[in-house]
Coordinates of C-alpha atoms in Angstrom, one line a residue:
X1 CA 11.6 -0.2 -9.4
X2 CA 8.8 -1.4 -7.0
X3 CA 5.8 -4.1 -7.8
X4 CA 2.6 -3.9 -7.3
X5 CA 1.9 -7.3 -5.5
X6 CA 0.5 -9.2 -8.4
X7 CA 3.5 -8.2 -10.1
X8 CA 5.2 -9.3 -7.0
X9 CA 3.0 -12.6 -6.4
X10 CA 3.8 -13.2 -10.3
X11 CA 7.4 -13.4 -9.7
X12 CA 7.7 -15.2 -6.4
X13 CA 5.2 -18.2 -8.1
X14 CA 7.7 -18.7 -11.0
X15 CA 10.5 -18.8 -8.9
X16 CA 8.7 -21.7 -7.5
X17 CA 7.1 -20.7 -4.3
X18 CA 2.9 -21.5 -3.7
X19 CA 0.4 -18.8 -4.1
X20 CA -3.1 -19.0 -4.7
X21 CA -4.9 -18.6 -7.7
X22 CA -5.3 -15.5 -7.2
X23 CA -6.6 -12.8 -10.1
X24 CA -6.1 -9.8 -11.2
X25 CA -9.0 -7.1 -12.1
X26 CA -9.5 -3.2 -13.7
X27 CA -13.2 -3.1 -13.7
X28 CA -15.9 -4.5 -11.1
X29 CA -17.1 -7.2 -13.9
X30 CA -13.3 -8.5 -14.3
X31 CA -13.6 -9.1 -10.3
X32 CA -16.9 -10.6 -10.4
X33 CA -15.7 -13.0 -13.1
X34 CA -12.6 -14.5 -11.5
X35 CA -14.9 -14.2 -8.1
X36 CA -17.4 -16.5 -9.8
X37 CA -13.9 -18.7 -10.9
X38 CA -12.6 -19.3 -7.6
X39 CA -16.1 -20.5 -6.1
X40 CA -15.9 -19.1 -2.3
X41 CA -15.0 -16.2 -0.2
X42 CA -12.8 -14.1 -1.6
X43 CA -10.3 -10.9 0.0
X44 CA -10.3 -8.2 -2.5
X45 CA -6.9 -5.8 -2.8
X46 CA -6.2 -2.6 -3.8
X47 CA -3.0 -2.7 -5.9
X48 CA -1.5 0.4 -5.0
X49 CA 2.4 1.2 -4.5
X50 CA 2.0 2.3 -1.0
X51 CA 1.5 0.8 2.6
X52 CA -1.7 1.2 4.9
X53 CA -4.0 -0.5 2.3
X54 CA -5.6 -2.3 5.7
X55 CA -6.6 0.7 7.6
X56 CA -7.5 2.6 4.6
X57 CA -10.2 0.6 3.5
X58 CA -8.5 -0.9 0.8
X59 CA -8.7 -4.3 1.6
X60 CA -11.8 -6.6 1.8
X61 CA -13.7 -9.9 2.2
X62 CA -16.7 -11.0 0.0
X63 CA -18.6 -14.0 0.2
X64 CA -20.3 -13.9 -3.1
X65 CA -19.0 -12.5 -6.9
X66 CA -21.6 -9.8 -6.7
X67 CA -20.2 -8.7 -3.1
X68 CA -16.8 -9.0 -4.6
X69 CA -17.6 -6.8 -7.8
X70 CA -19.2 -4.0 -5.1
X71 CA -16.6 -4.1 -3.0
X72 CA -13.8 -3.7 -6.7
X73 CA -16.1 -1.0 -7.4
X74 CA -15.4 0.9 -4.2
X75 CA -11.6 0.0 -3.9
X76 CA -10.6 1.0 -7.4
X77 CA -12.1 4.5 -6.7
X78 CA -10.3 4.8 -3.2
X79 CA -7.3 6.9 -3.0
X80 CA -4.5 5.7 -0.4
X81 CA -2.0 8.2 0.6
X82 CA -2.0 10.1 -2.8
X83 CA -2.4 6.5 -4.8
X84 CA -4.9 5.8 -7.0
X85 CA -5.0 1.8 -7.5
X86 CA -3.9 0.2 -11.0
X87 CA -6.5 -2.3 -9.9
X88 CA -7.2 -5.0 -7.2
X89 CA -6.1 -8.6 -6.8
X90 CA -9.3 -10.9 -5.9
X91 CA -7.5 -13.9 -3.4
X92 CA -9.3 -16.5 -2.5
X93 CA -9.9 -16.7 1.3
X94 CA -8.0 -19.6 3.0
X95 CA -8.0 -21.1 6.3
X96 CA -4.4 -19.7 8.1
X97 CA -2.9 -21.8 10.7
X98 CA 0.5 -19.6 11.3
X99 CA 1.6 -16.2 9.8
X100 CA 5.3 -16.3 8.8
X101 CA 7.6 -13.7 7.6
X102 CA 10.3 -14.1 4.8
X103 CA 12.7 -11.8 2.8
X104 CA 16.1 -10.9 1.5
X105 CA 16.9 -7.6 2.1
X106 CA 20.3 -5.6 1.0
X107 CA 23.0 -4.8 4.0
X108 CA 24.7 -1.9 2.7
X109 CA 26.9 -2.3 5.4
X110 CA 28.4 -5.7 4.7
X111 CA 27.6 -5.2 0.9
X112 CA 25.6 -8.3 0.9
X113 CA 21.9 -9.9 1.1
X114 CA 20.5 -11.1 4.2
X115 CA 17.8 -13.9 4.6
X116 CA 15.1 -13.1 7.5
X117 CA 12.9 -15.2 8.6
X118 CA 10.4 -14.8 11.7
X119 CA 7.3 -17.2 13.1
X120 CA 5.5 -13.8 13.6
X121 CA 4.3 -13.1 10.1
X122 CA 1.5 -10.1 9.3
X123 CA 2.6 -7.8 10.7
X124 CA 6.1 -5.1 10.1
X125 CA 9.2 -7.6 10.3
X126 CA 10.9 -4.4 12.0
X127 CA 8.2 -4.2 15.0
X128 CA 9.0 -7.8 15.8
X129 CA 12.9 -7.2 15.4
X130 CA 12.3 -4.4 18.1
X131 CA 10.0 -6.2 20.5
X132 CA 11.3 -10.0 19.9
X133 CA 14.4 -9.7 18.2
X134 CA 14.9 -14.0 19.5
X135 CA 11.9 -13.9 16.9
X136 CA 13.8 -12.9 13.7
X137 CA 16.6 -14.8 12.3
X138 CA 19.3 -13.3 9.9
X139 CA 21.8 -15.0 7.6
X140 CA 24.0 -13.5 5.0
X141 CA 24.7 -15.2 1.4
X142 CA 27.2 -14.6 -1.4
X143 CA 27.0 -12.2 -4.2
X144 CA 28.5 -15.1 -6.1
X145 CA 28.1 -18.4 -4.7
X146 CA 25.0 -20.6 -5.3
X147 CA 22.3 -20.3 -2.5
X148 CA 22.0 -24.1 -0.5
X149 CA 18.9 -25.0 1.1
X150 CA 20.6 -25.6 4.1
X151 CA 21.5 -21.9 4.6
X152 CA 18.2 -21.2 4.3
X153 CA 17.3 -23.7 6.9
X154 CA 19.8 -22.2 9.7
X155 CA 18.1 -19.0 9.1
X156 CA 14.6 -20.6 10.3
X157 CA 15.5 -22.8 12.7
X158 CA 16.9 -20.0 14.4
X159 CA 13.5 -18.8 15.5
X160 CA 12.5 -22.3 16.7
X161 CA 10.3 -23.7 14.1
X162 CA 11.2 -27.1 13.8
X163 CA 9.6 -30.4 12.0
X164 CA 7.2 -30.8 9.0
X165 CA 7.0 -26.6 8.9
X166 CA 10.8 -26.0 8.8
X167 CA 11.0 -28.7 5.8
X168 CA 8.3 -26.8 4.1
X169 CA 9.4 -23.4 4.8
X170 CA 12.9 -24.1 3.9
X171 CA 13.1 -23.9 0.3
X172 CA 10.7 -21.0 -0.2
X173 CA 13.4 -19.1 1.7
X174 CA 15.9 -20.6 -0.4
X175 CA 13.9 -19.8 -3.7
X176 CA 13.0 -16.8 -2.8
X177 CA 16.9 -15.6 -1.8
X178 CA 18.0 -16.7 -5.2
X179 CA 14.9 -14.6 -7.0
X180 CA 16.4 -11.8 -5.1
X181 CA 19.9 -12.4 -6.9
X182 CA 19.1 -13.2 -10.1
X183 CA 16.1 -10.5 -10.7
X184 CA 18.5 -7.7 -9.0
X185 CA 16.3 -6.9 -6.0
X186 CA 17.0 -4.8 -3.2
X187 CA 13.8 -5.8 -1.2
X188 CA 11.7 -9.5 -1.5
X189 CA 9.6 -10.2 0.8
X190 CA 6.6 -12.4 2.1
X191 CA 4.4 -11.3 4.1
X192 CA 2.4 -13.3 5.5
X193 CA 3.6 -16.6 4.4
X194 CA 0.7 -18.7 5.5
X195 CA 0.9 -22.2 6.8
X196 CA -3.1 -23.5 5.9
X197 CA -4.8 -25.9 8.0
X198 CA -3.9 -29.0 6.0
X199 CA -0.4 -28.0 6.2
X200 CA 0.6 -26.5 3.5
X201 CA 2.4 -23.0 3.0
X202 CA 1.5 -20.4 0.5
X203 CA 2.5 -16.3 -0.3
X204 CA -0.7 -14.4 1.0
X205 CA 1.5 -11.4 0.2
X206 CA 4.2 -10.4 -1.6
X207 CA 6.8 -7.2 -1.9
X208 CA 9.6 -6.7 -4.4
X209 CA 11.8 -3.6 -5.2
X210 CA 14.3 -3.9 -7.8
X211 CA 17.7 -2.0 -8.2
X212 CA 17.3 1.1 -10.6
X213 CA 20.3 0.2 -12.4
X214 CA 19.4 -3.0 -13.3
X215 CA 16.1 -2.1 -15.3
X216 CA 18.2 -2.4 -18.9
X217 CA 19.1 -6.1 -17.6
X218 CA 15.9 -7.6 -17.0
X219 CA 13.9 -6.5 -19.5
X220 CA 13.0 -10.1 -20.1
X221 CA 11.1 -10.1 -16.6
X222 CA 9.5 -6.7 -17.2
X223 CA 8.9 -6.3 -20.6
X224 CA 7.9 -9.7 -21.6
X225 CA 6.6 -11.5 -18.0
X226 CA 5.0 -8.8 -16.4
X227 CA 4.2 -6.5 -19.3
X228 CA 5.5 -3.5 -18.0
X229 CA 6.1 -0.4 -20.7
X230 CA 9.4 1.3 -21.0
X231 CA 7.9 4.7 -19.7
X232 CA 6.2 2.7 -16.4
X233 CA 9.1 3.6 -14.0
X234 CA 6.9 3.7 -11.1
X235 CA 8.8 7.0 -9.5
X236 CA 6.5 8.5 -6.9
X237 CA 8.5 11.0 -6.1
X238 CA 7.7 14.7 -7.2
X239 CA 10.4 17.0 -8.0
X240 CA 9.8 20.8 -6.4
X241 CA 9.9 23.9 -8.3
X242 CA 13.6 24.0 -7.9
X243 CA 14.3 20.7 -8.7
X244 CA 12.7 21.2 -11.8
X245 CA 13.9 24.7 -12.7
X246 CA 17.4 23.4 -12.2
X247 CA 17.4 20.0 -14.5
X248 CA 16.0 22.5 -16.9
X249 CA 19.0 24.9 -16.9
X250 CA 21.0 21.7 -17.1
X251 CA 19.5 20.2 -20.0
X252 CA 19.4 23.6 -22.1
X253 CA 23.4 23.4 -22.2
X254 CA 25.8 20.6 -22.9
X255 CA 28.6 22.1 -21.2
X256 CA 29.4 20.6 -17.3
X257 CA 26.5 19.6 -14.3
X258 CA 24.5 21.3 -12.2
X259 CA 22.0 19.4 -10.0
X260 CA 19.7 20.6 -7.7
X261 CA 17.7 18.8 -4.6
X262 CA 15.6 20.5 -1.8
X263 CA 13.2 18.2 -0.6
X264 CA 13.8 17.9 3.6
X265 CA 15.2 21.0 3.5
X266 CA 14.2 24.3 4.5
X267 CA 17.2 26.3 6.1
X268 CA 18.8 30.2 5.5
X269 CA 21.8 29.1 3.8
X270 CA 21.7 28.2 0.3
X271 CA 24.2 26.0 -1.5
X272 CA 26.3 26.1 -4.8
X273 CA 28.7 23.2 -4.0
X274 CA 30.5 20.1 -6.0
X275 CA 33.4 18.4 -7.1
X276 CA 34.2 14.5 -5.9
X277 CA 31.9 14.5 -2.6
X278 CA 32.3 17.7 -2.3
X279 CA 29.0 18.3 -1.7
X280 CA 28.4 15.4 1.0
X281 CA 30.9 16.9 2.8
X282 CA 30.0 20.0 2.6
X283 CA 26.3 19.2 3.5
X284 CA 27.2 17.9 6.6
X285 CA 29.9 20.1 7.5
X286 CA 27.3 22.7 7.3
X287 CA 24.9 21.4 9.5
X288 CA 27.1 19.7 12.2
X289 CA 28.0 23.0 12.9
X290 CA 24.8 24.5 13.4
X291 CA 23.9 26.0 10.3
X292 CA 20.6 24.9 8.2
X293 CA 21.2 24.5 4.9
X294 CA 18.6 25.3 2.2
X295 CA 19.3 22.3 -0.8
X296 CA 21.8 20.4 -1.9
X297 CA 23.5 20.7 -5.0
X298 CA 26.2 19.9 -7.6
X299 CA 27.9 21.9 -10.0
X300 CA 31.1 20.6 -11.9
X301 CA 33.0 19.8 -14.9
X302 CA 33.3 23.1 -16.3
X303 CA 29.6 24.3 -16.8
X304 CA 29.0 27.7 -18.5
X305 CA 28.8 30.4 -16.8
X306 CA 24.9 30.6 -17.4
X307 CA 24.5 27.4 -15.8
X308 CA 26.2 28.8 -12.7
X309 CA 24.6 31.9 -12.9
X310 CA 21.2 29.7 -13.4
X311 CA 22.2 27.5 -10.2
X312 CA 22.9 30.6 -8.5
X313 CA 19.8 32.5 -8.6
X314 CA 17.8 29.2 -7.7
X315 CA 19.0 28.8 -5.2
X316 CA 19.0 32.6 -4.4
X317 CA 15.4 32.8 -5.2
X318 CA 14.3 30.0 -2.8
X319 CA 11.8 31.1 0.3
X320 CA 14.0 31.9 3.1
X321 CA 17.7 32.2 1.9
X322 CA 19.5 34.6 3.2
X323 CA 23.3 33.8 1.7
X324 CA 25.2 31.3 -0.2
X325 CA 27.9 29.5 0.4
X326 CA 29.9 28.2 -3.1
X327 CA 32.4 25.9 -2.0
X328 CA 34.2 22.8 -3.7
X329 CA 36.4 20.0 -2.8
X330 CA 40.2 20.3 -2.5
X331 CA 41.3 20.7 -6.1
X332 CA 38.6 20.3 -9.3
X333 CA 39.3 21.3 -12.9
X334 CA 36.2 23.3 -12.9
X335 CA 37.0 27.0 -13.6
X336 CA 37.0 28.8 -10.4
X337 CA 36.3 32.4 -12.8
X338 CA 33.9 30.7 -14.4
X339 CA 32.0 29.8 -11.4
X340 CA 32.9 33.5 -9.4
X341 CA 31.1 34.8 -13.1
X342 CA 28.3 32.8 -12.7
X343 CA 27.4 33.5 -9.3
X344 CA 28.2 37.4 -8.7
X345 CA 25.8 37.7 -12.2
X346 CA 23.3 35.6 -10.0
X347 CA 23.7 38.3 -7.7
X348 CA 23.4 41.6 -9.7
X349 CA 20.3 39.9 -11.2
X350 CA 18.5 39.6 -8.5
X351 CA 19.5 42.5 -7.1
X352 CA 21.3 41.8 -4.2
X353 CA 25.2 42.7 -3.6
X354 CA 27.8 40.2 -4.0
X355 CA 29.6 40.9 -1.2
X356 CA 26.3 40.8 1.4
X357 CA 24.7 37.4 -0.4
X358 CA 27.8 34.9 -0.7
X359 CA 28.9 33.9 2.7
X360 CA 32.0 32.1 1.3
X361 CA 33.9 31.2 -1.4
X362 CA 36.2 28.0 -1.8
X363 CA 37.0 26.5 -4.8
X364 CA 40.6 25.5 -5.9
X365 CA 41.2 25.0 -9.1
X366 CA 42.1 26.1 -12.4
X367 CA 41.9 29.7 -13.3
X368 CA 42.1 30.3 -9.5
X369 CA 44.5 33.8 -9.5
X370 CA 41.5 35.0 -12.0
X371 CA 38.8 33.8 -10.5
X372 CA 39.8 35.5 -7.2
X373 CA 40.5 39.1 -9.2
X374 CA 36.8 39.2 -10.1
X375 CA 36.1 38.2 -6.2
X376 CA 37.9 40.9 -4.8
X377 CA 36.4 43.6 -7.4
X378 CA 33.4 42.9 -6.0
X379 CA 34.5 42.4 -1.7
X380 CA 33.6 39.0 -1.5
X381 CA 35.3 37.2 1.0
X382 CA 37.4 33.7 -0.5
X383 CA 39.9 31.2 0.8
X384 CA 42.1 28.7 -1.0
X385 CA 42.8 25.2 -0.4
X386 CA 44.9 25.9 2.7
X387 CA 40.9 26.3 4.4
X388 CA 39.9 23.1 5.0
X389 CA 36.6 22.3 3.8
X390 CA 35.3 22.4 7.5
X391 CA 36.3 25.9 8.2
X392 CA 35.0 27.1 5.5
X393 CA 31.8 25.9 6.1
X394 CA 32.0 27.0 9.7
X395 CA 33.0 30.6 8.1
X396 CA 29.4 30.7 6.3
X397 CA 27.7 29.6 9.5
X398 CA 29.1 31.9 11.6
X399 CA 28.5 34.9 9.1
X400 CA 24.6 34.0 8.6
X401 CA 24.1 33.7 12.2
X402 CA 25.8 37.1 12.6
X403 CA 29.1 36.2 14.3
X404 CA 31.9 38.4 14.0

């Protein structure tokens, strides 16, 4: 789940790290108002789930409340790459001495967080890792063990800042590292973290992303402190036509999976695959050897055969497929008959003949010697286990690109 940033900026200043008193506003009045509370220039935010706020016009400075309010009038109507904003955040404008960068970030590949910290805050932390990499340091901490101060500290002084700022910007890393573990975050981040003129450091900024999984586990933090409702899940993502048609078919029947996904993909070969990675594999199998497939999919656990047949003919249906390819892993308990039923009905429902639309078909399994009778009555061409999953992709490539 991601934060707007006053969420964010909420979070960060009970874990113990400065902000400013900010505000957050719906209308243009509510903006005047904490305006007229903060008694000098203000920055006025769009608090929208996307980047590019900047450019877009979604940020700006006002000297007075009724500048402020004109300017919340004009932001909260501003859409931002397909965002409208839940509202803005009204800052009060400070004095900045130095921009600094700090976050904790997953590392899927070491399975661990990692502090980063760079004396070139304000702008993307991955720009400056390109163009001044001796201006980012990196530090990994425990999944378990408690989070010193002094780990923090190696992780900043790494980029040179030394003195009064590293004390002060040392256990706002260090706080900020143990929000990420005990709120379940995947991303927190400030950015900028301002050192002001008369010394001090605050969060201008903040971002926080927390792990899906772990939404049932803090509901104290975002039911209770943030006051956000059950149904807010914050997913910005749009399923297609197939994606949706296919969760349908899934949900109308108890028995097995099927699953469906065809965003970034737009190839001739469509896919009716499963069974323990089986479709991972597959994927890639497929398109390392120069075919383009057209979605990924699942299918599994001995679904009915109108939920293959209703896999089938999405997939089948979807602009620009020319075959299929229904292949599983080495051995799955699925029903291969079931699954040869549901896709040669795919088939003669659409019209199209068995034996022209499937490219391949490899699933091992139960019901197998069955499953390959109905194949043969209708000449399509099938392999066992003995084809490794790679040639069998490479048999459906070459047969949609027309090779012998």
């Amino acid at each position: 789940m991601r934060f707007f940033e006053y969420e964010a900026r909420a979070i960060v200043g009970k874990a113990g790290v400065p902000t400013t008193n900010y505000g957050f506003a719906t209308t243009a009045e509510q903006a005047r108002k904490i305006a007229e509370d903060i008694g000098g220039p203000t920055v006025i935010k769009s608090q929208v789930l996307t980047g590019g706020r900047m450019k877009a016009g979604g940020v700006k400075f006002a000297d007075t409340p009724d500048e402020a309010a004109a300017h919340a009038a004009e932001i909260l109507e501003l859409e931002i790459n397909g965002h409208m904003p839940r509202g803005v955040l009204v800052d009060p404008k400070v004095e900045v001495k130095q921009e600094y960068y700090a976050g904790v970030v997953w590392d899927g590949t070491r399975k661990q967080p990692v502090m980063l910290f760079s004396d070139m805050g304000g702008i993307d932390i991955e720009q400056v890792a390109e163009e001044h990499p001796d201006h980012v340091g990196r530090g990994h901490i425990s999944n378990l063990l408690p989070v010193g101060d002094y780990e923090a500290k190696q992780v900043i002084a790494a980029t040179g800042v030394t003195g009064s700022q590293l004390n002060r910007a040392t256990p706002i890393l260090a706080k900020l590292a143990r929000l990420f573990r005990d709120n379940d975050m995947i991303l927190a981040e400030i950015n900028p973290l301002a050192e002001l003129t008369d010394g001090s450091f605050v969060a201008l900024d903040a971002h926080m992303e927390m792990e899906e999984e772990a939404v049932g586990r803090q509901k104290k933090v975002l039911r209770k402190e943030l006051g956000i409702a059950e149904d807010d899940t914050r997913d910005t993502y749009v399923p297609s036509e197939f994606e949706k048609n296919v969760k349908a078919i899934d949900a109308a029947d108890h028995r097995g999976v099927i699953q469906g996904k065809d965003h970034g993909f737009d190839g001739n070969l469509g896919l009716v695959i499963g069974a323990g990675s089986g479709s991972l594999t597959l994927t890639d199998a497929v398109r390392n050897q120069g075919g383009k497939p057209a979605n990924y999919s699942e299918i599994g656990g001995n679904p009915s055969v109108a939920k293959a047949c209703g896999l089938a003919k999405e997939v089948l249906k979807k602009d620009g497929v020319e075959k299929i390819a229904v292949m599983m892993s080495i051995v799955s308990n699925t029903r291969v008959d079931i699954v040869a039923r549901g896709v040669i009905k795919a088939c003669l429902e659409l019209g199209k003949d068995p034996a022209d639309t499937i490219a391949i078909f490899r699933i091992p399994g139960a019901w197998e010697d069955e499953g390959n009778k109905i194949l043969d009555y209708y000449g399509v061409e099938y392999c066992d286990r003995t084809v490794s999953l790679w040639d069998a992709a490479g048999r459906a490539v070459a047969k949609i690109q027309g090779a012998s």
